[in-house]
Short mmCIF file of N, CA and C in Angstrom, two decimals:
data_model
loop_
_atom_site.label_atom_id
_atom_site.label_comp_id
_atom_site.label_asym_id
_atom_site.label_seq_id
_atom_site.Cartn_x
_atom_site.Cartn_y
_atom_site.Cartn_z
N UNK A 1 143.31 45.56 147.11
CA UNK A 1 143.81 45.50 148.48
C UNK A 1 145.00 46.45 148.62
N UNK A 2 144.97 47.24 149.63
CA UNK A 2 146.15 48.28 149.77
C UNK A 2 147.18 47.79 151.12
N UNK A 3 148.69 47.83 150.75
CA UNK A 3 149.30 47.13 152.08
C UNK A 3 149.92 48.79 152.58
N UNK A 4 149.92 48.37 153.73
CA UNK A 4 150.70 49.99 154.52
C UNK A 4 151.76 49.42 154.98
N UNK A 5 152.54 50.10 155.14
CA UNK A 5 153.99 50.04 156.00
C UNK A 5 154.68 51.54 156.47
N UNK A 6 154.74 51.34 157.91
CA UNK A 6 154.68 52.62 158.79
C UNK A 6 156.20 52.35 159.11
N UNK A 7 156.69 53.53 158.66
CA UNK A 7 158.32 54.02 159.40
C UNK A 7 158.62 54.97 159.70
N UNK A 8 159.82 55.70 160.42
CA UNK A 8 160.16 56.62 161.23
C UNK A 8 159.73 56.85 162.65
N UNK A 9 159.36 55.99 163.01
CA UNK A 9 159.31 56.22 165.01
C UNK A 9 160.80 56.08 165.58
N UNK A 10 161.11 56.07 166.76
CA UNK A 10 162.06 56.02 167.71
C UNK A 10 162.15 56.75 168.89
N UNK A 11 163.12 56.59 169.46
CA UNK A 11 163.06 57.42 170.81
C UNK A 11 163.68 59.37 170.57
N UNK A 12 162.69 59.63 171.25
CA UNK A 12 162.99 61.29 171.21
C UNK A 12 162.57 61.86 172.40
N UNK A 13 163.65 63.23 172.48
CA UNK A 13 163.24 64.00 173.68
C UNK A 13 162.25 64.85 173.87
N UNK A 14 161.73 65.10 174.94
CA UNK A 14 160.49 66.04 174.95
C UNK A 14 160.50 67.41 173.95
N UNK A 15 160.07 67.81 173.56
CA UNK A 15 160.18 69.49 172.94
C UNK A 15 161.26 68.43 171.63
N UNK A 16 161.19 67.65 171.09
CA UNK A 16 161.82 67.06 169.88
C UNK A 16 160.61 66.98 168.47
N UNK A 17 160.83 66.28 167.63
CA UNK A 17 160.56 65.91 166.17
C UNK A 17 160.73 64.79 165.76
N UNK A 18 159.57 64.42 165.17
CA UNK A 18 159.87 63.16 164.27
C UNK A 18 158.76 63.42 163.12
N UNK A 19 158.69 62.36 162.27
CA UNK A 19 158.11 62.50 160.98
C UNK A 19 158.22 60.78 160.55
N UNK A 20 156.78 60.71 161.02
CA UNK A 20 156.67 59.58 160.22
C UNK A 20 156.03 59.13 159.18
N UNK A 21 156.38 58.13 158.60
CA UNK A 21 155.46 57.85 156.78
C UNK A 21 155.08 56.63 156.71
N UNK A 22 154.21 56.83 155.46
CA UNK A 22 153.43 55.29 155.46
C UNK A 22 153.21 55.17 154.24
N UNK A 23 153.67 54.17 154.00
CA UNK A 23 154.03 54.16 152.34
C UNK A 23 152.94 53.02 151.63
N UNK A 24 152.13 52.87 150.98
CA UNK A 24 151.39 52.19 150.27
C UNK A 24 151.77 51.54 149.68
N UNK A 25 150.80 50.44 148.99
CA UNK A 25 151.66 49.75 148.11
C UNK A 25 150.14 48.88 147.45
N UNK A 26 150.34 48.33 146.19
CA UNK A 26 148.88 47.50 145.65
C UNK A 26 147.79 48.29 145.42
N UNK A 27 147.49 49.42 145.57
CA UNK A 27 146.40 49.84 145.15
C UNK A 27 147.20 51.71 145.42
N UNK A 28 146.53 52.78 144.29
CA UNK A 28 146.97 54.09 144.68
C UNK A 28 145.91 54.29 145.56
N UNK A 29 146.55 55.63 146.35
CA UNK A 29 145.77 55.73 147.45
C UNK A 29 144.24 56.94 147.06
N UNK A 30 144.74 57.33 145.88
CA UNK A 30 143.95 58.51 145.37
C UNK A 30 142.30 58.72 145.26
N UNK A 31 141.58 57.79 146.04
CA UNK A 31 140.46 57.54 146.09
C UNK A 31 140.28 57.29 147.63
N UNK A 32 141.04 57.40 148.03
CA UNK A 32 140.67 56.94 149.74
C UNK A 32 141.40 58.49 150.73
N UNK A 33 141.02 57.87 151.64
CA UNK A 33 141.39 58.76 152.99
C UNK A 33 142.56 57.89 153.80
N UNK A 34 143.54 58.58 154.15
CA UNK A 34 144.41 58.14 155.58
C UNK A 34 144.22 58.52 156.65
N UNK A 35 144.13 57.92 157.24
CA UNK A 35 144.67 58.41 159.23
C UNK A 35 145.42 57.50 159.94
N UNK A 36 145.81 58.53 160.74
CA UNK A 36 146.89 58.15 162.06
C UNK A 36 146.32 58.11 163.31
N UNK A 37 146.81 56.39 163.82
CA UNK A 37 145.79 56.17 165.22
C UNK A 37 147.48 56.46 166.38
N UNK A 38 146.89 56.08 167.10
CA UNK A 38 148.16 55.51 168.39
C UNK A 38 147.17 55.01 169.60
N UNK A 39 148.28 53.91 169.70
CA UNK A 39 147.96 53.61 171.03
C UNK A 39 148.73 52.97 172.12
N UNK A 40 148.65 53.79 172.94
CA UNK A 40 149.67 53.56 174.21
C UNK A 40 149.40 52.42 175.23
N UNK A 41 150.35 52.04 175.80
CA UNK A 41 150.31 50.58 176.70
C UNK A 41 148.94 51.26 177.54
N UNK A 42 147.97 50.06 177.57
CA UNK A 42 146.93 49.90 178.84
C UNK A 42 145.49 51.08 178.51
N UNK A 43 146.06 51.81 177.37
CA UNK A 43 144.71 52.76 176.44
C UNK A 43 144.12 51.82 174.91
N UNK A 44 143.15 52.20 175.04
CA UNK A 44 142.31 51.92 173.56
C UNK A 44 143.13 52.69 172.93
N UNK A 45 142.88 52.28 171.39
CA UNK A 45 143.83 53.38 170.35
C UNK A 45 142.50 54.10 170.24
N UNK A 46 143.46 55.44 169.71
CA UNK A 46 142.61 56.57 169.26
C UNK A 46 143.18 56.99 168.33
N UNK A 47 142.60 57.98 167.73
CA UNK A 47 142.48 58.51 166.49
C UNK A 47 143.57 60.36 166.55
N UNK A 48 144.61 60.10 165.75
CA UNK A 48 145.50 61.12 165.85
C UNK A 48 145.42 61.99 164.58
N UNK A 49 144.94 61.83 163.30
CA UNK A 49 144.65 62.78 161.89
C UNK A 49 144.43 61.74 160.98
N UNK A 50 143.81 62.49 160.02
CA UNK A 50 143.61 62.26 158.78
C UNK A 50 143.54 63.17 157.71
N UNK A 51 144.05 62.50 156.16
CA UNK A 51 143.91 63.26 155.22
C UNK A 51 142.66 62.69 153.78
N UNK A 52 142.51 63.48 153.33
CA UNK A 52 141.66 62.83 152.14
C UNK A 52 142.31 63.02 151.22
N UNK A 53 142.59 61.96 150.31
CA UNK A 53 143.70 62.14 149.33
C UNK A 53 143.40 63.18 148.15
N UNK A 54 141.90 63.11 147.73
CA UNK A 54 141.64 63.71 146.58
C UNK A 54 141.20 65.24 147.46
N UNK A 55 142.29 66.26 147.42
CA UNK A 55 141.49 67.38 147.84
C UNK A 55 142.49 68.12 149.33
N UNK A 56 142.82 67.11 149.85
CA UNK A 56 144.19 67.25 150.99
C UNK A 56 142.86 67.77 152.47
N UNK A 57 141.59 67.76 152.51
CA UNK A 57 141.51 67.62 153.13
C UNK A 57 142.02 67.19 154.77
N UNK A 58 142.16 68.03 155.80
CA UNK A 58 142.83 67.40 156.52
C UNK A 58 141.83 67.39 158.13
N UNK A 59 141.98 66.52 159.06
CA UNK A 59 141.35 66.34 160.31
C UNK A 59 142.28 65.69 161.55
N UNK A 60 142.68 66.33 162.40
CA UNK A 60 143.65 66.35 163.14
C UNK A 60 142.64 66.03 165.44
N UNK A 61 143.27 65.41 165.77
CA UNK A 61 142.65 65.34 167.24
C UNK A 61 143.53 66.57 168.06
N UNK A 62 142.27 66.78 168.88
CA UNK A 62 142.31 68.41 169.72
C UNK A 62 144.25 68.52 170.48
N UNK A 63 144.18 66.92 170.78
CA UNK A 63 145.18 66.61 170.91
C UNK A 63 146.74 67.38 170.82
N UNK A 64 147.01 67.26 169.06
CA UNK A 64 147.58 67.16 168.88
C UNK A 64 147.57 68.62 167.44
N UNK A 65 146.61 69.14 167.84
CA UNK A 65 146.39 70.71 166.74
C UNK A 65 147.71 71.43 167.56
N UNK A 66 148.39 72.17 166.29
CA UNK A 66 148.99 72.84 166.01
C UNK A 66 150.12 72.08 166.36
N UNK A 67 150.84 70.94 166.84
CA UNK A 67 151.95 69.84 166.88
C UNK A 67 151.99 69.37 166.20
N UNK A 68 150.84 68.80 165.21
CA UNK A 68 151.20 67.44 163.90
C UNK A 68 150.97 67.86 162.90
N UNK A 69 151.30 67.26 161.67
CA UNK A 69 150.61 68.07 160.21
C UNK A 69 151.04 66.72 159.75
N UNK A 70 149.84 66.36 158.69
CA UNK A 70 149.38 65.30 158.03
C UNK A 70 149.60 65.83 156.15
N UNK A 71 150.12 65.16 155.99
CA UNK A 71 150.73 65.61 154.58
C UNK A 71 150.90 64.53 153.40
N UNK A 72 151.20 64.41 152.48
CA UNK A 72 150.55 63.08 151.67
C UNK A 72 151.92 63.44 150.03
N UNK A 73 152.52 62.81 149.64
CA UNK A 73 153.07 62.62 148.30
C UNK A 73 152.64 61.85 147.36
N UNK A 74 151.68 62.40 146.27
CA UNK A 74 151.25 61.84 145.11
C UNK A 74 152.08 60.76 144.80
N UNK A 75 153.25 61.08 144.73
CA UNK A 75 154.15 60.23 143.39
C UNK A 75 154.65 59.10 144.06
N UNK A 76 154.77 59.32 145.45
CA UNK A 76 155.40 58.49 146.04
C UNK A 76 154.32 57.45 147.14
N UNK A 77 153.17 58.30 146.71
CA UNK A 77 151.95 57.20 147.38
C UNK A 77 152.21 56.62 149.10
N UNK A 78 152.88 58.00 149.31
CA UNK A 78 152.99 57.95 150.86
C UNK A 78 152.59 59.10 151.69
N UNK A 79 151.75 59.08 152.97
CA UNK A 79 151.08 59.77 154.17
C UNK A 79 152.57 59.91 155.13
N UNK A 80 152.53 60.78 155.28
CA UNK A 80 153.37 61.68 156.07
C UNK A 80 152.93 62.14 157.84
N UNK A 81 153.54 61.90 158.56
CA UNK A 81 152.81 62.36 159.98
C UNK A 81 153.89 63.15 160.93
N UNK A 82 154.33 64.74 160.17
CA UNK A 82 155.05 65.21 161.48
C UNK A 82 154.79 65.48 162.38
N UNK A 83 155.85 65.43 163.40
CA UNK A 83 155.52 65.57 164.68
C UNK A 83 155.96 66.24 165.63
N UNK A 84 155.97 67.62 165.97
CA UNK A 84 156.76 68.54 166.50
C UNK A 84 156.53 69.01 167.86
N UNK A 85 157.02 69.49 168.87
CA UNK A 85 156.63 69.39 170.06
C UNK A 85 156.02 68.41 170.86
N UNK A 86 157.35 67.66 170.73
CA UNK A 86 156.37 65.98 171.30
C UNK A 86 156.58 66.18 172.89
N UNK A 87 155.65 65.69 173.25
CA UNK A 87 155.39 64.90 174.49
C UNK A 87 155.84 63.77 175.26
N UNK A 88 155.67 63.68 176.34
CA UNK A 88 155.60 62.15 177.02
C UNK A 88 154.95 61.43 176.73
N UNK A 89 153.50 62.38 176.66
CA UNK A 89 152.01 61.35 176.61
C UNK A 89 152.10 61.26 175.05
N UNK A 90 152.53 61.39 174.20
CA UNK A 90 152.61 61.55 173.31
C UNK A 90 153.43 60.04 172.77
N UNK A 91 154.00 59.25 173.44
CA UNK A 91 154.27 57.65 173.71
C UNK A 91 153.19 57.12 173.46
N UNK A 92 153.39 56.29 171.95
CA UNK A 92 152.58 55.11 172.06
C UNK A 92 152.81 54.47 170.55
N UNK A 93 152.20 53.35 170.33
CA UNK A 93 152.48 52.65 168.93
C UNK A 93 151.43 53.53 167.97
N UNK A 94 152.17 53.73 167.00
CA UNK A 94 151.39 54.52 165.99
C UNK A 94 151.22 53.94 164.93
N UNK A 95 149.84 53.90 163.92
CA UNK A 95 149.15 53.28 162.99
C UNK A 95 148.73 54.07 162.01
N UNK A 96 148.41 53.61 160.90
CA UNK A 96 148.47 54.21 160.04
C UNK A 96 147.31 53.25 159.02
N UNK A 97 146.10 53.99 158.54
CA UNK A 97 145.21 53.10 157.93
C UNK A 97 144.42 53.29 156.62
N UNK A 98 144.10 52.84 155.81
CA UNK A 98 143.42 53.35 154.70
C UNK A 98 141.77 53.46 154.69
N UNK A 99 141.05 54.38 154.31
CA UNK A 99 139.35 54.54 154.28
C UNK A 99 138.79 54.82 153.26
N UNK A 100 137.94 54.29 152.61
CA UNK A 100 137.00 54.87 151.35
C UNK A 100 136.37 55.86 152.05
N UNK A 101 136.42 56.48 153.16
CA UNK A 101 135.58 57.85 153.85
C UNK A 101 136.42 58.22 154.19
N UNK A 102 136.30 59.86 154.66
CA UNK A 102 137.23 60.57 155.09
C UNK A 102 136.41 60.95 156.68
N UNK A 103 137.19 59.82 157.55
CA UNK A 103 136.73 59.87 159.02
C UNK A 103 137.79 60.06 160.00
N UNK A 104 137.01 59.85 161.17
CA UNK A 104 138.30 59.87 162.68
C UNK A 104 137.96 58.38 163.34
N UNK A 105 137.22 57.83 162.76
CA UNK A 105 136.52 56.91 163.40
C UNK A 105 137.27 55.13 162.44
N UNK A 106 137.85 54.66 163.60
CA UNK A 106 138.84 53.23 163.32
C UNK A 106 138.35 52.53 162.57
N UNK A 107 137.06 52.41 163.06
CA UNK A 107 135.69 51.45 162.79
C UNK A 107 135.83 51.39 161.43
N UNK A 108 136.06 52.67 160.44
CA UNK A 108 135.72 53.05 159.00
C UNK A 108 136.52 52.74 157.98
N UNK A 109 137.94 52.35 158.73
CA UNK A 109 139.07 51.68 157.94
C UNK A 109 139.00 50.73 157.93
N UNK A 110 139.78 50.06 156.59
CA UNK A 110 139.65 48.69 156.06
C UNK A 110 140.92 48.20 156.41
N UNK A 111 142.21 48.77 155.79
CA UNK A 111 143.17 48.08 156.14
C UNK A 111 144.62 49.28 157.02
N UNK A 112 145.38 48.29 157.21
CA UNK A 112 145.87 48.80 158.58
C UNK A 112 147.52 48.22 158.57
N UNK A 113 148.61 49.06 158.91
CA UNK A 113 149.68 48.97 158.86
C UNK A 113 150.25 48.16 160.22
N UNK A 114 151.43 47.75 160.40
CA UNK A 114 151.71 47.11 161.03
C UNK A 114 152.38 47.83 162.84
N UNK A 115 152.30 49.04 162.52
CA UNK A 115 152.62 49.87 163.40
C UNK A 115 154.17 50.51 163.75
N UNK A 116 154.59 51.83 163.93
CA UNK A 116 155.52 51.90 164.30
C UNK A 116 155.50 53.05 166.16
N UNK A 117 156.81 52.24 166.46
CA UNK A 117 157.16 52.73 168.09
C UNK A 117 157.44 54.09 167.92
N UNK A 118 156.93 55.05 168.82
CA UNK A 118 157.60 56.47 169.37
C UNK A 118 157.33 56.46 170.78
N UNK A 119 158.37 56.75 171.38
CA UNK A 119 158.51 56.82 172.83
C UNK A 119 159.47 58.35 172.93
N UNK A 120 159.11 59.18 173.79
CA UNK A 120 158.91 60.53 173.89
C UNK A 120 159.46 60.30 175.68
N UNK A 121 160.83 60.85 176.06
CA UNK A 121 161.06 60.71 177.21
C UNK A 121 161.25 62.11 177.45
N UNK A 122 161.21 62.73 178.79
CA UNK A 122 160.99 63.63 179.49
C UNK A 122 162.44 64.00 180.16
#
């Protein structure tokens, strides 16, 4: 069983940065895939990147290409999610999940972090 725990959200200004991580714990992640969902008040969550651990594979939403980069530390068995040129719409609770596949699709993850806030004001 793998536990996640998602940190670094907060409030930031438009055209700002953040970088958030998700740190594992109970199982290495080196056989699985990560991704990053969000989801904003009154939307379904969707699917914001993923990495495949063995290989760095990476898969990012149209979204958010060339703004985010999905990045991963062996040693420290933590997924990385910067975030540069943020948005308004770019507000919402962000997640962070583990997959024996390397997908975009929620459905495919097993387990799932508890979420952290970014709110992106204008």
């Amino acid at each position: 069983q793998v536990q996640l725990v998602e940190s670094g959200g907060g409030l930031v200004q438009a055209g700002g940065s953040l970088r958030l991580s998700c740190a594992a714990s109970g199982r290495t992640l080196s056989s699985y895939a990560v991704g990053w969902f969000r989801q904003a008040p009154g939307k379904e969550r969707e699917f914001v990147a993923a990495i495949r651990w063995s290989g760095g594979r990476r898969n990012y939403a149209d979204s958010v290409k060339g703004r985010f980069a999905i990045s991963r530390d062996n040693a420290k068995n933590t997924v990385y999610l910067q975030m540069n040129s943020l948005k308004p719409e770019d507000t919402a609770a962000y997640y962070c999940a583990s997959s024996s596949v390397f997908s975009s699709t929620q459905g495919e993850y097993d387990y799932w972090g508890q979420g952290t806030q970014v709110t992106v004001s204008s």
